[in-house]
């Protein structure tokens, strides 16, 4: 594989709104051809960061480079990046075609080239027959496609997407995820995608940058972020987890030996644990087996609550005063379900748990 | 039987009476303008002769010309000024003295017109400005500005900045953003504002009367002079023509505002 | 927000025309009005510069035979009448506008738009034409007198014009759209389920009107009251045409001082009083509405 170039370098970017610090010394790099996601709860600064890349916001301190050139002094209309807005922001007074051609006109493309490009973009998003419609005559999914086509038409160095799927309903959202991903592979353009939806992020991204409280909490592949979260914030924000307050007995390299409140000793991978201090043991609900699937470390408990979710069932199990959330797929035969009040055996493998110092 | 708790018995009748009262005076004026008799309130037959008399009245035509000249120029100046001010006040960042500027732009609405009229009269007499038309245009421009400003501001405030940002994102320079995105989208508001300013200028009596001198009589001031001489059928005909023109303008302006509101 | 961001100079020159026009034709002249109010009366109309409280004194006192000051209630009466008529007009407008606005707000959208249009329409007709129309209706041998005579109710009546009632009628007629529109705007936002909830909680129509509808319409009524009250204080056409110039209000009092070139400093002094009254109203309104607005935000 050829070494990939850096599309975007963000260096020590901070942003203050009055006395509120929205971003605190954020640094990261985005590579060419990458599907890069900024993920975080609302107010974490992800949209601010995106707007800085587009040029609608300026950092208080720090620098941003696009393919090696500093861009902070460039106004939005001189940056070779395009944005798919959350609201799509399709010009209501222009037709679909005119919307797509808008950027090309401003770049001074000749008319025949413009027409060819517009037609190609319409074809790419399967909207050719809607060329002369106005945006208000389109459905949500169609608008989304036009917004994409409009932003991709000028062949930007980077495409910025600001929660583009949030306005769509569930079914359409699923379909658009695949379409977006395919589009990115086909065009080879770097995508910077902002979302608060972890499922979306895990599904589509090459790498995810988890932002929380204005800082980068974790930057890694979807798998790394879910399986080896950097800290409690990430473990808690991505998916669901059980936290057990533990005492760190010993740290050796990337592993730690800890003691749980039940007195159980567990040795597994750690991040940020310090011997002799408190830490958290994170254990995902689906990594806990129940009854005949209970392997590894075995505990006895009593079911206190049951939430039927369709594809799977959540149980709350009380183990000697500590509550565990356990998730069980409702597979093969229907109805194998445990009643609240029942005594059950739980089990987990030590290396499926994580010790988190921070 | 369906019972709607939102309905109040008798309310419909009250509203009907209200609208009757609202339109009665207008109907009376229009009705009597077709009266053949010299005396306003003695109906003797249908006639269009007072319209003929009105249209061949050269003093009236002069007054209409003065009013139109003043209104058109004042509307153009006021709308342009209001548009620029609205762009800065709604879209500008870190605008210094934003609140004070809003107050200044809306100042004519905060003062009784007679005070404004007296003020400009004294000013013009002090600086020795004698051109009647220029005096009228200056004063009308000032009090028309807020009427042009408010619809434009409402339109701008109701429009998400996303469109303008999208345009910038698609390589449009600030001027192109304004010409191709902002202006087309706020145009209904600009039209409504201009229309309102025009009507306010055409309608103005207090200031124009105060500044009236020599040959520069506006339509309302001329009508006022006629009224003081007594009610005549010709006056009714003139009033009816004015009513017709106002209703036409109002319909255009209101349909523009409503259509604009429906879209956003 | 960022439309003007890359043309910071536009922030200045974009506002400049408005400031220049308002500064030259309003702010500066009003300063002069205040100066003139303290000036002295010119020999042949006009005025002289100076500092004298004589014009304000004249509002309260007149000079007697031997130059002694006598209290003169004539102008105070005009000020009181102006305030009283403006307040009454505002109250009547509110009382009429509230049920009408409620009715309009309860209609289906298409009819609602049509009714709003109908309420607004007369307001676009020239003010002088609207006042003139009442002259025909109320005047000597006018429509009302004729109708009354026709049904044999009266033989001959003195003119219905040239009194406070005629002025009041004209002012209510002139300014009521300014009350209906803001009241309607707050009624339109009123959620129909609130009224249903009120009935569900055992309130009848009257209690619902008093405890749900009116409190929610209040911001609109207050806004409308300012919009009606302020121009009423400065009304000129109604007192001249319907009041016959005998029942003076501050508006035509000021006008006559300038119209005949009679006494500019005195006219300016009355104008200053009028301005002060309007500012008082606006300030009270600002103080009243601000805490409510902050609580809502």
XYZ file of C-alpha atoms in Angstrom, chain B residues 11-263:
253
model
C -69.199 36.093 18.592
C -69.908 35.543 14.914
C -72.542 38.275 14.940
C -70.199 40.682 16.696
C -67.505 40.035 14.099
C -70.029 40.549 11.309
C -71.072 43.904 12.790
C -67.431 44.828 13.196
C -66.653 44.200 9.549
C -69.783 46.096 8.584
C -68.576 49.065 10.584
C -65.071 48.712 9.111
C -66.298 48.851 5.538
C -69.334 51.138 5.920
C -67.434 54.420 5.469
C -65.593 53.113 2.431
C -68.833 51.847 0.911
C -70.553 55.189 1.561
C -67.798 57.134 -0.167
C -67.782 54.810 -3.154
C -71.568 54.786 -3.355
C -72.011 58.534 -3.297
C -69.239 59.064 -5.823
C -71.711 57.842 -8.438
C -74.375 60.276 -7.263
C -75.531 62.636 -9.916
C -76.603 65.375 -7.500
C -74.395 68.271 -6.451
C -75.302 67.705 -2.841
C -73.385 64.775 -1.444
C -76.153 63.107 0.459
C -79.105 63.666 -1.834
C -79.246 60.723 -4.201
C -80.836 61.634 -7.484
C -79.365 59.170 -9.915
C -76.312 57.322 -11.193
C -73.660 59.334 -12.899
C -69.989 59.213 -13.748
C -69.720 62.925 -14.274
C -67.787 63.573 -11.064
C -65.075 61.235 -12.223
C -64.836 63.293 -15.365
C -64.648 66.444 -13.288
C -61.979 64.945 -11.058
C -59.803 63.738 -13.907
C -59.934 67.062 -15.707
C -59.050 68.979 -12.574
C -55.539 70.181 -13.238
C -54.802 71.068 -9.622
C -55.631 67.495 -8.666
C -53.452 66.096 -11.418
C -50.604 68.320 -10.228
C -51.068 67.079 -6.674
C -51.027 63.480 -7.853
C -47.869 64.146 -9.821
C -46.160 65.733 -6.815
C -47.231 62.855 -4.575
C -46.042 60.230 -7.038
C -42.700 61.947 -7.580
C -42.065 62.262 -3.868
C -43.321 58.756 -3.089
C -41.308 57.043 -5.816
C -38.027 58.750 -4.950
C -38.552 58.451 -1.185
C -39.489 54.769 -1.562
C -36.403 54.012 -3.605
C -34.090 55.805 -1.179
C -35.796 54.398 1.920
C -35.842 50.837 0.609
C -32.182 50.916 -0.355
C -31.210 52.395 3.004
C -33.404 49.925 4.872
C -32.058 46.965 2.895
C -28.470 47.855 3.695
C -29.251 48.468 7.342
C -31.190 45.194 7.634
C -28.334 43.216 6.059
C -25.850 44.601 8.555
C -28.147 44.389 11.580
C -29.372 40.852 10.925
C -26.412 39.205 9.220
C -23.439 41.204 10.426
C -21.210 39.874 13.197
C -19.932 41.950 16.067
C -21.734 45.033 14.823
C -20.972 47.944 17.078
C -23.974 49.782 18.537
C -26.393 47.267 17.028
C -29.236 48.044 19.428
C -28.770 51.786 19.134
C -28.735 51.502 15.347
C -32.007 49.533 15.422
C -33.585 52.285 17.501
C -32.298 54.943 15.116
C -33.633 53.107 12.071
C -37.050 52.761 13.733
C -37.036 56.234 15.251
C -39.919 57.614 13.161
C -42.179 54.918 14.636
C -41.307 55.995 18.161
C -42.174 59.651 17.680
C -45.565 61.225 17.042
C -45.534 62.373 13.450
C -46.506 65.930 14.329
C -43.268 66.260 16.287
C -41.270 64.998 13.321
C -43.131 67.410 11.068
C -42.429 70.372 13.321
C -38.795 69.320 13.626
C -38.119 69.160 9.892
C -40.020 72.403 9.342
C -37.749 74.244 11.767
C -34.645 72.550 10.359
C -35.438 73.455 6.768
C -36.257 77.011 7.698
C -32.979 77.293 9.610
C -30.746 75.967 6.848
C -32.675 77.967 4.302
C -33.810 75.010 2.220
C -36.554 76.352 -0.024
C -36.970 73.664 -2.678
C -40.385 72.277 -1.735
C -39.957 68.992 -3.558
C -36.567 68.326 -1.989
C -37.962 69.079 1.481
C -40.774 66.598 0.951
C -38.458 63.918 -0.409
C -36.036 64.249 2.515
C -38.751 64.101 5.155
C -40.640 61.265 3.456
C -37.478 59.196 3.026
C -36.823 59.459 6.752
C -40.236 58.331 7.928
C -40.507 55.639 5.228
C -37.312 53.873 6.301
C -38.783 51.832 9.185
C -41.737 50.756 7.051
C -39.341 49.409 4.448
C -37.003 48.053 7.111
C -39.418 45.917 9.142
C -40.573 43.501 6.383
C -37.019 43.137 5.073
C -35.698 42.417 8.547
C -38.490 39.909 9.217
C -37.685 38.121 5.980
C -33.960 38.024 6.716
C -34.511 36.814 10.256
C -36.832 34.101 9.006
C -34.213 32.871 6.544
C -31.628 30.418 7.793
C -28.031 31.550 7.185
C -27.433 28.043 5.804
C -28.262 29.171 2.268
C -25.689 31.934 2.362
C -23.134 29.639 3.948
C -23.826 26.997 1.317
C -23.242 29.588 -1.383
C -19.939 30.641 0.162
C -19.023 27.004 0.497
C -19.676 26.651 -3.240
C -17.096 29.323 -4.031
C -19.403 32.344 -4.271
C -17.752 35.638 -3.331
C -19.691 37.904 -0.931
C -21.159 39.922 -3.789
C -22.228 36.764 -5.643
C -23.771 35.419 -2.431
C -25.830 38.580 -2.118
C -26.844 38.784 -5.763
C -27.619 35.115 -6.361
C -28.849 33.887 -2.981
C -29.664 36.548 -0.377
C -31.416 39.041 -2.640
C -33.612 36.557 -4.562
C -34.679 34.959 -1.293
C -35.574 38.189 0.515
C -37.082 39.822 -2.545
C -40.703 39.349 -1.369
C -39.766 41.165 1.834
C -38.054 43.942 -0.101
C -41.132 44.318 -2.305
C -43.478 44.353 0.659
C -41.293 46.929 2.398
C -41.115 49.137 -0.678
C -44.868 48.884 -1.132
C -45.492 49.823 2.475
C -43.087 52.754 2.233
C -44.774 53.908 -0.970
C -48.239 53.792 0.578
C -47.061 55.586 3.708
C -45.547 58.327 1.602
C -48.611 58.675 -0.613
C -50.812 58.698 2.472
C -48.867 61.200 4.514
C -50.729 64.304 5.543
C -49.197 65.729 8.702
C -45.628 66.251 7.500
C -46.571 67.191 3.952
C -49.112 69.724 5.196
C -46.526 71.294 7.485
C -44.018 71.556 4.633
C -46.559 72.516 1.992
C -45.623 75.713 0.302
C -46.409 77.138 -3.066
C -46.699 74.649 -5.858
C -45.746 71.540 -3.973
C -49.045 70.249 -2.715
C -49.328 66.524 -2.240
C -52.547 64.639 -2.835
C -53.659 64.344 0.817
C -52.901 68.015 1.428
C -54.915 68.954 -1.655
C -57.807 66.783 -0.525
C -57.644 68.350 2.910
C -58.053 71.736 1.253
C -61.097 70.484 -0.643
C -62.648 68.981 2.493
C -62.325 72.297 4.279
C -64.363 73.871 1.494
C -67.100 71.316 2.088
C -68.028 67.838 0.969
C -68.663 67.455 -2.736
C -69.392 64.505 -5.011
C -66.157 65.271 -6.839
C -64.349 64.663 -3.566
C -66.110 61.324 -3.339
C -64.952 60.432 -6.835
C -61.360 61.372 -5.993
C -61.558 59.377 -2.768
C -62.947 56.379 -4.618
C -60.075 56.498 -7.081
C -57.638 56.619 -4.184
C -59.420 53.733 -2.464
C -59.232 51.662 -5.636
C -55.523 52.360 -6.054
C -54.771 51.593 -2.385
C -56.707 48.338 -2.430
C -54.859 47.244 -5.537
C -51.485 47.998 -3.979
C -52.490 46.393 -0.694
C -53.578 43.228 -2.439
C -50.292 42.958 -4.291
C -48.247 43.642 -1.165
C -50.208 41.302 1.092
C -50.206 38.446 -1.385
C -46.437 38.831 -1.665
C -45.979 38.710 2.094
C -48.308 35.751 2.496
C -46.681 33.805 -0.284
C -43.303 34.554 1.222
C -44.459 33.351 4.622
C -45.933 30.187 3.180
C -42.629 29.168 1.669
